[in-house]
Short mmCIF file of C-alpha atoms and ligand atoms in Angstrom, two decimals:
data_model
loop_
_atom_site.label_atom_id
_atom_site.label_comp_id
_atom_site.label_asym_id
_atom_site.label_seq_id
_atom_site.Cartn_x
_atom_site.Cartn_y
_atom_site.Cartn_z
CA MET A 471 12.11 -16.81 10.92
CA LYS A 472 9.74 -17.35 8.00
CA LEU A 473 6.18 -16.09 8.31
CA ASN A 474 4.69 -19.57 7.87
CA GLU A 475 6.69 -20.75 10.90
CA ILE A 476 5.47 -17.79 12.96
CA LEU A 477 1.84 -18.36 11.99
CA GLY A 478 1.71 -22.13 11.63
CA THR A 479 0.56 -21.93 8.00
CA GLU A 480 1.79 -23.73 4.91
CA PHE A 481 2.69 -20.56 2.98
CA PRO A 482 4.26 -17.29 4.25
CA ILE A 483 1.22 -15.37 3.01
CA ILE A 484 -1.54 -13.45 4.80
CA GLN A 485 -4.84 -12.57 3.15
CA GLY A 486 -5.35 -8.90 3.97
CA GLY A 487 -8.49 -8.09 5.95
CA MET A 488 -11.03 -6.62 3.54
CA ALA A 489 -14.07 -4.96 5.05
CA ASN A 490 -17.39 -6.26 3.66
CA ILE A 491 -15.52 -8.94 1.68
CA ALA A 492 -13.45 -11.09 4.02
CA THR A 493 -16.21 -13.03 5.77
CA GLY A 494 -15.69 -15.94 8.13
CA GLU A 495 -16.35 -18.25 5.20
CA PHE A 496 -13.78 -16.55 2.96
CA ALA A 497 -11.13 -16.45 5.71
CA ALA A 498 -11.69 -20.19 6.30
CA ALA A 499 -11.32 -20.87 2.57
CA VAL A 500 -8.01 -18.96 2.56
CA SER A 501 -6.73 -20.84 5.60
CA ASN A 502 -7.76 -24.16 4.07
CA ALA A 503 -5.84 -23.14 0.93
CA GLY A 504 -2.60 -22.78 2.95
CA ALA A 505 -2.31 -19.06 3.78
CA LEU A 506 -3.57 -17.14 6.83
CA GLY A 507 -7.19 -16.09 6.36
CA LEU A 508 -8.31 -12.91 8.10
CA ILE A 509 -11.86 -11.88 8.86
CA GLY A 510 -12.19 -8.21 7.86
CA ALA A 511 -14.11 -6.70 10.77
CA GLY A 512 -14.14 -3.21 9.21
CA GLY A 513 -17.83 -3.05 8.28
CA MET A 514 -19.12 -5.27 11.09
CA THR A 515 -20.62 -4.86 14.56
CA ALA A 516 -19.05 -6.75 17.46
CA ASP A 517 -21.87 -9.33 17.36
CA MET A 518 -21.41 -9.87 13.64
CA LEU A 519 -17.71 -10.39 14.20
CA ARG A 520 -18.42 -13.05 16.81
CA GLU A 521 -20.70 -14.87 14.35
CA HIS A 522 -18.09 -14.72 11.58
CA ILE A 523 -15.41 -16.06 13.93
CA ARG A 524 -17.67 -18.98 14.86
CA THR A 525 -18.42 -19.68 11.20
CA CYS A 526 -14.74 -19.61 10.40
CA LYS A 527 -13.95 -22.02 13.24
CA SER A 528 -16.62 -24.41 12.00
CA LEU A 529 -15.11 -24.45 8.50
CA THR A 530 -11.40 -24.80 9.22
CA ASP A 531 -9.07 -26.26 11.81
CA LYS A 532 -6.21 -24.17 10.40
CA PRO A 533 -4.99 -20.88 11.94
CA PHE A 534 -6.92 -17.74 11.02
CA GLY A 535 -7.07 -14.19 12.31
CA VAL A 536 -9.11 -10.98 12.50
CA ASN A 537 -8.37 -7.55 11.04
CA ILE A 538 -9.74 -4.75 13.22
CA MET A 539 -10.07 -1.29 11.71
CA LEU A 540 -9.43 0.99 14.67
CA MET A 541 -11.68 3.76 13.33
CA ASN A 542 -14.66 1.37 13.66
CA PRO A 543 -16.83 2.66 16.56
CA ALA A 544 -17.04 -0.93 17.88
CA ALA A 545 -13.24 -1.46 17.89
CA ALA A 546 -13.05 -1.67 21.72
CA GLN A 547 -15.81 -4.30 21.86
CA MET A 548 -14.21 -6.20 19.01
CA ALA A 549 -10.91 -6.18 20.88
CA GLN A 550 -12.71 -8.10 23.62
CA VAL A 551 -14.55 -10.46 21.24
CA VAL A 552 -11.29 -11.74 19.72
CA ILE A 553 -10.06 -12.59 23.22
CA GLU A 554 -13.31 -14.33 24.22
CA GLU A 555 -13.39 -16.35 20.99
CA GLY A 556 -9.77 -17.48 21.26
CA VAL A 557 -8.57 -15.86 18.02
CA LYS A 558 -4.83 -16.43 17.54
CA VAL A 559 -3.81 -13.52 15.27
CA VAL A 560 -4.98 -9.91 15.09
CA THR A 561 -3.95 -7.31 12.53
CA THR A 562 -4.96 -3.69 12.91
CA GLY A 563 -5.51 -0.92 10.41
CA ALA A 564 -6.15 2.84 10.41
CA GLY A 565 -4.68 3.81 13.75
CA VAL A 566 -2.61 2.93 16.80
CA PRO A 567 -3.88 -0.13 18.74
CA GLY A 568 -1.79 0.69 21.83
CA GLN A 569 -4.59 0.47 24.41
CA PHE A 570 -5.61 -3.05 23.30
CA VAL A 571 -2.19 -4.68 22.93
CA PRO A 572 -1.54 -5.63 26.61
CA ALA A 573 -4.82 -7.60 26.89
CA TRP A 574 -4.23 -9.28 23.53
CA LYS A 575 -0.72 -10.29 24.52
CA GLU A 576 -1.97 -11.63 27.84
CA ALA A 577 -4.45 -13.77 25.88
CA GLY A 578 -1.59 -15.14 23.75
CA ILE A 579 -2.72 -13.34 20.57
CA LYS A 580 -0.10 -12.49 17.95
CA VAL A 581 -0.49 -8.83 16.99
CA PHE A 582 0.61 -7.33 13.67
CA PRO A 583 -0.30 -3.67 13.10
CA VAL A 584 -0.36 -2.41 9.52
CA VAL A 585 2.06 0.51 9.20
CA PRO A 586 2.40 3.02 6.35
CA ALA A 587 5.60 4.64 7.72
CA THR A 588 8.37 4.00 10.27
CA THR A 589 7.04 6.57 12.79
CA MET A 590 4.33 4.04 13.73
CA VAL A 591 7.00 1.37 14.28
CA LYS A 592 8.72 3.49 16.90
CA ARG A 593 5.43 4.03 18.76
CA LEU A 594 4.24 0.42 18.60
CA GLU A 595 7.34 -1.67 19.14
CA PRO A 596 7.60 -0.87 22.90
CA LEU A 597 4.03 -2.16 23.37
CA GLY A 598 5.13 -5.72 22.63
CA VAL A 599 3.60 -6.33 19.21
CA ASP A 600 4.85 -9.36 17.27
CA GLY A 601 5.77 -7.71 13.99
CA PHE A 602 4.61 -5.22 11.39
CA ILE A 603 2.78 -5.32 8.11
CA ALA A 604 4.48 -2.62 6.04
CA GLU A 605 1.86 -1.61 3.49
CA GLY A 606 2.86 0.43 0.46
CA THR A 607 0.63 2.83 -1.42
CA GLU A 608 0.28 0.39 -4.34
CA SER A 609 -2.28 -1.53 -2.32
CA GLY A 610 -6.05 -1.44 -2.63
CA GLY A 611 -8.17 0.23 0.05
CA HIS A 612 -6.85 2.74 2.61
CA VAL A 613 -3.30 3.74 1.70
CA GLY A 614 -0.33 5.76 2.88
CA GLU A 615 2.15 7.70 0.75
CA LEU A 616 5.23 5.47 0.62
CA THR A 617 5.75 2.74 -1.94
CA THR A 618 6.39 -0.85 -0.86
CA MET A 619 9.86 -0.61 -2.42
CA ALA A 620 10.79 2.38 -0.24
CA LEU A 621 8.86 1.42 2.89
CA VAL A 622 9.71 -2.24 3.55
CA PRO A 623 13.51 -1.89 3.87
CA GLN A 624 13.10 1.18 6.08
CA VAL A 625 10.69 -0.64 8.39
CA CYS A 626 13.17 -3.55 8.45
CA GLU A 627 15.87 -1.12 9.48
CA ALA A 628 13.65 0.43 12.18
CA THR A 629 12.83 -2.87 13.92
CA SER A 630 14.27 -6.29 14.58
CA LEU A 631 10.75 -7.76 14.66
CA PRO A 632 9.35 -9.68 11.64
CA VAL A 633 8.19 -7.47 8.78
CA ILE A 634 5.52 -8.54 6.31
CA ALA A 635 5.36 -6.71 3.00
CA ALA A 636 2.00 -5.60 1.58
CA GLY A 637 0.98 -3.58 -1.44
CA GLY A 638 1.64 -4.49 -5.04
CA ILE A 639 2.25 -8.21 -4.58
CA ALA A 640 0.33 -10.38 -7.04
CA SER A 641 3.00 -12.46 -8.76
CA GLY A 642 5.96 -14.66 -7.86
CA ARG A 643 8.29 -11.92 -9.08
CA GLN A 644 6.78 -9.45 -6.61
CA LEU A 645 6.79 -11.99 -3.78
CA ALA A 646 10.48 -12.66 -4.42
CA ALA A 647 11.06 -8.89 -4.34
CA ALA A 648 9.33 -8.70 -0.96
CA PHE A 649 11.81 -11.24 0.43
CA ALA A 650 14.68 -9.32 -1.18
CA LEU A 651 13.50 -6.16 0.58
CA GLY A 652 13.82 -7.91 3.94
CA ALA A 653 10.27 -9.15 4.54
CA CYS A 654 9.58 -12.60 6.02
CA GLY A 655 6.38 -12.95 4.03
CA ALA A 656 3.63 -11.03 2.28
CA GLN A 657 0.09 -9.83 2.77
CA VAL A 658 -2.05 -9.76 -0.37
CA GLY A 659 -5.50 -8.41 -1.14
CA THR A 660 -6.05 -7.40 -4.75
CA CYS A 661 -5.00 -10.72 -6.30
CA LEU A 662 -7.54 -12.53 -4.10
CA LEU A 663 -10.44 -10.39 -5.34
CA VAL A 664 -10.35 -12.54 -8.47
CA SER A 665 -10.32 -15.87 -6.66
CA GLU A 666 -13.25 -18.24 -7.21
CA GLU A 667 -14.02 -18.17 -3.51
CA CYS A 668 -14.07 -14.36 -3.12
CA PRO A 669 -17.66 -13.37 -2.34
CA ILE A 670 -17.74 -10.09 -4.32
CA HIS A 671 -20.22 -9.52 -7.17
CA ASP A 672 -19.06 -10.82 -10.55
CA ASN A 673 -19.19 -7.27 -12.02
CA TYR A 674 -16.52 -6.26 -9.47
CA LYS A 675 -14.32 -9.27 -10.40
CA GLN A 676 -14.68 -8.51 -14.11
CA ALA A 677 -13.75 -4.84 -13.51
CA VAL A 678 -10.56 -5.95 -11.70
CA LEU A 679 -9.72 -8.37 -14.53
CA LYS A 680 -10.27 -5.64 -17.12
CA ALA A 681 -8.18 -3.02 -15.28
CA LYS A 682 -4.75 -1.96 -16.52
CA ASP A 683 -1.83 -0.68 -14.45
CA SER A 684 -3.00 2.93 -14.45
CA ASP A 685 -6.69 2.27 -13.87
CA THR A 686 -6.67 2.96 -10.12
CA THR A 687 -6.74 6.32 -8.39
CA VAL A 688 -6.70 7.62 -4.82
CA THR A 689 -9.70 9.51 -3.47
CA GLY A 690 -9.82 11.35 -0.14
CA ARG A 691 -6.26 12.71 0.14
CA SER A 692 -7.56 16.22 0.92
CA VAL A 693 -9.58 14.96 3.89
CA ASN A 694 -6.87 12.67 5.21
CA ALA A 695 -8.73 9.49 4.19
CA PRO A 696 -6.90 8.26 1.08
CA VAL A 697 -8.42 5.16 -0.52
CA ARG A 698 -7.21 3.42 -3.70
CA ILE A 699 -10.06 2.37 -5.96
CA LEU A 700 -10.68 1.63 -9.63
CA LYS A 701 -11.39 4.74 -11.70
CA ASN A 702 -15.10 5.05 -12.48
CA GLN A 703 -17.91 7.60 -12.53
CA MET A 704 -17.84 7.87 -8.72
CA SER A 705 -14.08 8.46 -8.51
CA ARG A 706 -14.20 11.07 -11.29
CA GLU A 707 -17.00 13.03 -9.58
CA TYR A 708 -15.34 12.65 -6.18
CA LEU A 709 -11.98 13.94 -7.43
CA LYS A 710 -13.67 16.84 -9.24
CA GLN A 711 -15.39 17.88 -6.00
CA GLU A 712 -12.17 17.34 -4.07
CA ARG A 713 -10.28 19.67 -6.44
CA ALA A 714 -13.04 22.24 -5.95
CA GLY A 715 -12.38 22.16 -2.19
CA ALA A 716 -15.42 20.14 -1.03
CA SER A 717 -15.69 19.42 2.69
CA ARG A 718 -15.41 15.98 4.25
CA GLU A 719 -19.20 15.86 4.71
CA GLU A 720 -19.83 16.71 1.05
CA LEU A 721 -17.35 14.09 -0.10
CA GLU A 722 -18.84 11.44 2.18
CA LYS A 723 -22.04 11.63 0.12
CA PHE A 724 -20.12 9.80 -2.63
CA THR A 725 -18.53 7.18 -0.44
CA LEU A 726 -21.36 6.40 1.98
CA GLY A 727 -22.29 2.74 1.34
CA SER A 728 -20.27 2.77 -1.88
CA LEU A 729 -18.11 -0.29 -1.05
CA ARG A 730 -21.23 -2.27 -0.22
CA ARG A 731 -22.81 -1.18 -3.51
CA ALA A 732 -19.78 -2.51 -5.38
CA VAL A 733 -19.41 -5.74 -3.38
CA PHE A 734 -23.05 -6.82 -3.11
CA GLU A 735 -24.86 -5.11 -5.99
CA GLY A 736 -22.04 -5.07 -8.53
CA ASP A 737 -22.54 -1.33 -9.07
CA THR A 738 -19.41 -0.44 -11.01
CA LYS A 739 -20.54 3.15 -11.70
CA THR A 740 -21.27 4.63 -8.27
CA GLY A 741 -19.69 1.86 -6.20
CA SER A 742 -16.24 2.07 -4.62
CA LEU A 743 -14.21 -0.74 -6.20
CA MET A 744 -11.21 -0.89 -3.88
CA CYS A 745 -8.32 -2.34 -5.85
CA GLY A 746 -4.53 -2.11 -5.96
CA GLN A 747 -2.13 -1.13 -8.73
CA THR A 748 -1.32 -4.76 -9.58
CA ALA A 749 -4.75 -5.30 -11.15
CA GLY A 750 -3.13 -5.24 -14.60
CA LEU A 751 -1.38 -8.54 -13.78
CA LEU A 752 -4.62 -10.37 -13.07
CA HIS A 753 -6.11 -12.18 -16.05
CA GLN A 754 -8.35 -14.97 -14.78
CA ILE A 755 -10.53 -16.15 -11.94
CA ARG A 756 -8.87 -19.09 -10.20
CA PRO A 757 -9.16 -21.10 -6.98
CA LEU A 758 -7.31 -19.68 -3.96
CA ARG A 759 -5.06 -22.72 -3.76
CA THR A 760 -3.89 -22.23 -7.35
CA ILE A 761 -3.16 -18.54 -6.69
CA PHE A 762 -1.03 -19.34 -3.61
CA GLU A 763 0.79 -22.25 -5.26
CA GLU A 764 1.66 -20.11 -8.27
CA LEU A 765 2.88 -17.22 -6.09
CA MET A 766 5.15 -19.60 -4.18
CA GLY A 767 6.35 -21.65 -7.16
CA ASP A 768 7.07 -18.61 -9.33
CA SER A 769 8.87 -16.78 -6.51
CA ARG A 770 11.19 -19.77 -6.08
CA SER A 771 11.92 -19.84 -9.83
CA VAL A 772 12.62 -16.09 -9.80
CA LEU A 773 15.01 -16.41 -6.86
CA ALA A 774 16.88 -19.21 -8.65
CA GLU A 775 16.95 -17.12 -11.84
CA MET A 776 18.36 -14.16 -9.89
CA GLU A 777 21.06 -16.29 -8.33
CA ALA A 778 22.12 -17.51 -11.78
CA LYS A 779 22.16 -13.91 -13.12
CA TRP A 780 24.40 -12.59 -10.37
CA ARG A 781 26.78 -15.49 -9.98
C1 FMN B 1901 -11.01 -4.47 -1.51
C2 FMN B 1901 -10.02 -4.20 -0.43
C3 FMN B 1901 -10.47 -3.90 0.86
C4 FMN B 1901 -9.53 -3.71 1.89
N1 FMN B 1901 -9.98 -3.47 3.16
C5 FMN B 1901 -9.10 -3.44 4.19
C6 FMN B 1901 -9.54 -3.41 5.54
O1 FMN B 1901 -10.75 -3.43 5.83
N2 FMN B 1901 -8.59 -3.39 6.52
C7 FMN B 1901 -7.23 -3.38 6.24
O2 FMN B 1901 -6.41 -3.35 7.16
N3 FMN B 1901 -6.79 -3.44 4.96
C8 FMN B 1901 -7.69 -3.48 3.95
N4 FMN B 1901 -7.23 -3.60 2.66
C9 FMN B 1901 -5.77 -3.75 2.41
C10 FMN B 1901 -5.40 -5.24 2.44
O3 FMN B 1901 -5.57 -5.77 3.72
C11 FMN B 1901 -3.94 -5.51 1.99
O4 FMN B 1901 -3.03 -4.92 2.87
C12 FMN B 1901 -3.70 -4.95 0.59
O5 FMN B 1901 -4.74 -5.34 -0.25
C13 FMN B 1901 -2.36 -5.45 0.06
O6 FMN B 1901 -2.05 -4.84 -1.16
P1 FMN B 1901 -2.57 -5.36 -2.60
O7 FMN B 1901 -3.99 -4.88 -2.69
O8 FMN B 1901 -1.69 -4.68 -3.56
O9 FMN B 1901 -2.47 -6.85 -2.61
C14 FMN B 1901 -8.15 -3.77 1.61
C15 FMN B 1901 -7.72 -4.06 0.30
C16 FMN B 1901 -8.63 -4.28 -0.71
C17 FMN B 1901 -8.12 -4.62 -2.09
#
């Protein structure tokens, strides 16, 4: 089954939850543009999440969802808020949502955990989740070790549930590759940072547009909190301290509030500009609808081109 049929959307594409960026307004704009918008609850309180859900509902009659970061101290309250507000889709990041899944399923919510490796699939499938978002290390934000190329087919082999590919998808060619790897659709984040509707500071958008393929790095591996961001003064100092054996507390001095500084103040020096490895493919700021239509149209052309090549 194609992801758009599972979700009731026009395109088989999910906008990845992005803490401090994916507001109710942005998620509604994504849903109105034909993909599944997700409210990124990562940096929110449970009350804020409720407000964003209500805003989203007031701006779209299309399906939308919520991404809950399980390390958020309010995750348990948020798990209840999505039920009370009648949210239809929940994705989870940074942990195992086992304790919340039965109540979500009882409420008719479709649940898609983000997985960085097949071990998580084995633990989560028996809980009755609806599928998996297999996220490769190419992606922006919190990352695992495996690449999308290696991970997606192995997750497909580990489960008969739908698998959505994430990480490194910003063009029709990459979307076609995701289907070739066995996915039923894709989750994207980085390519939407440079959408007209994305509410990040213009300095952040310009930094993403300027970035080349090798301009991202991963901070936090030594403290088990790897995050892919654009290289800047902050990442250089962070990595220097990390190499010198700094503790988690010392390293947190760099990252505390750093995403907010990038998103709201446009601080490209000490801010944390989360961004994936596909940034080098992004050359202009465009409306969400144009981005989705191009991804779909180009992927169809690529698949036709492939068929001709192999025939
Ligand atoms: C700026 C940014 C913030 C992100 N924040 C979150 C988050 O809060 N929760 C989450 O599950 N994933 C988060 N992600 C990952 C995305 O949901 C998505 O899986 C990823 O962006 C897909 O890979 P791509 O960046 O190569 O498109 C974030 C990604 C970016 C670029």
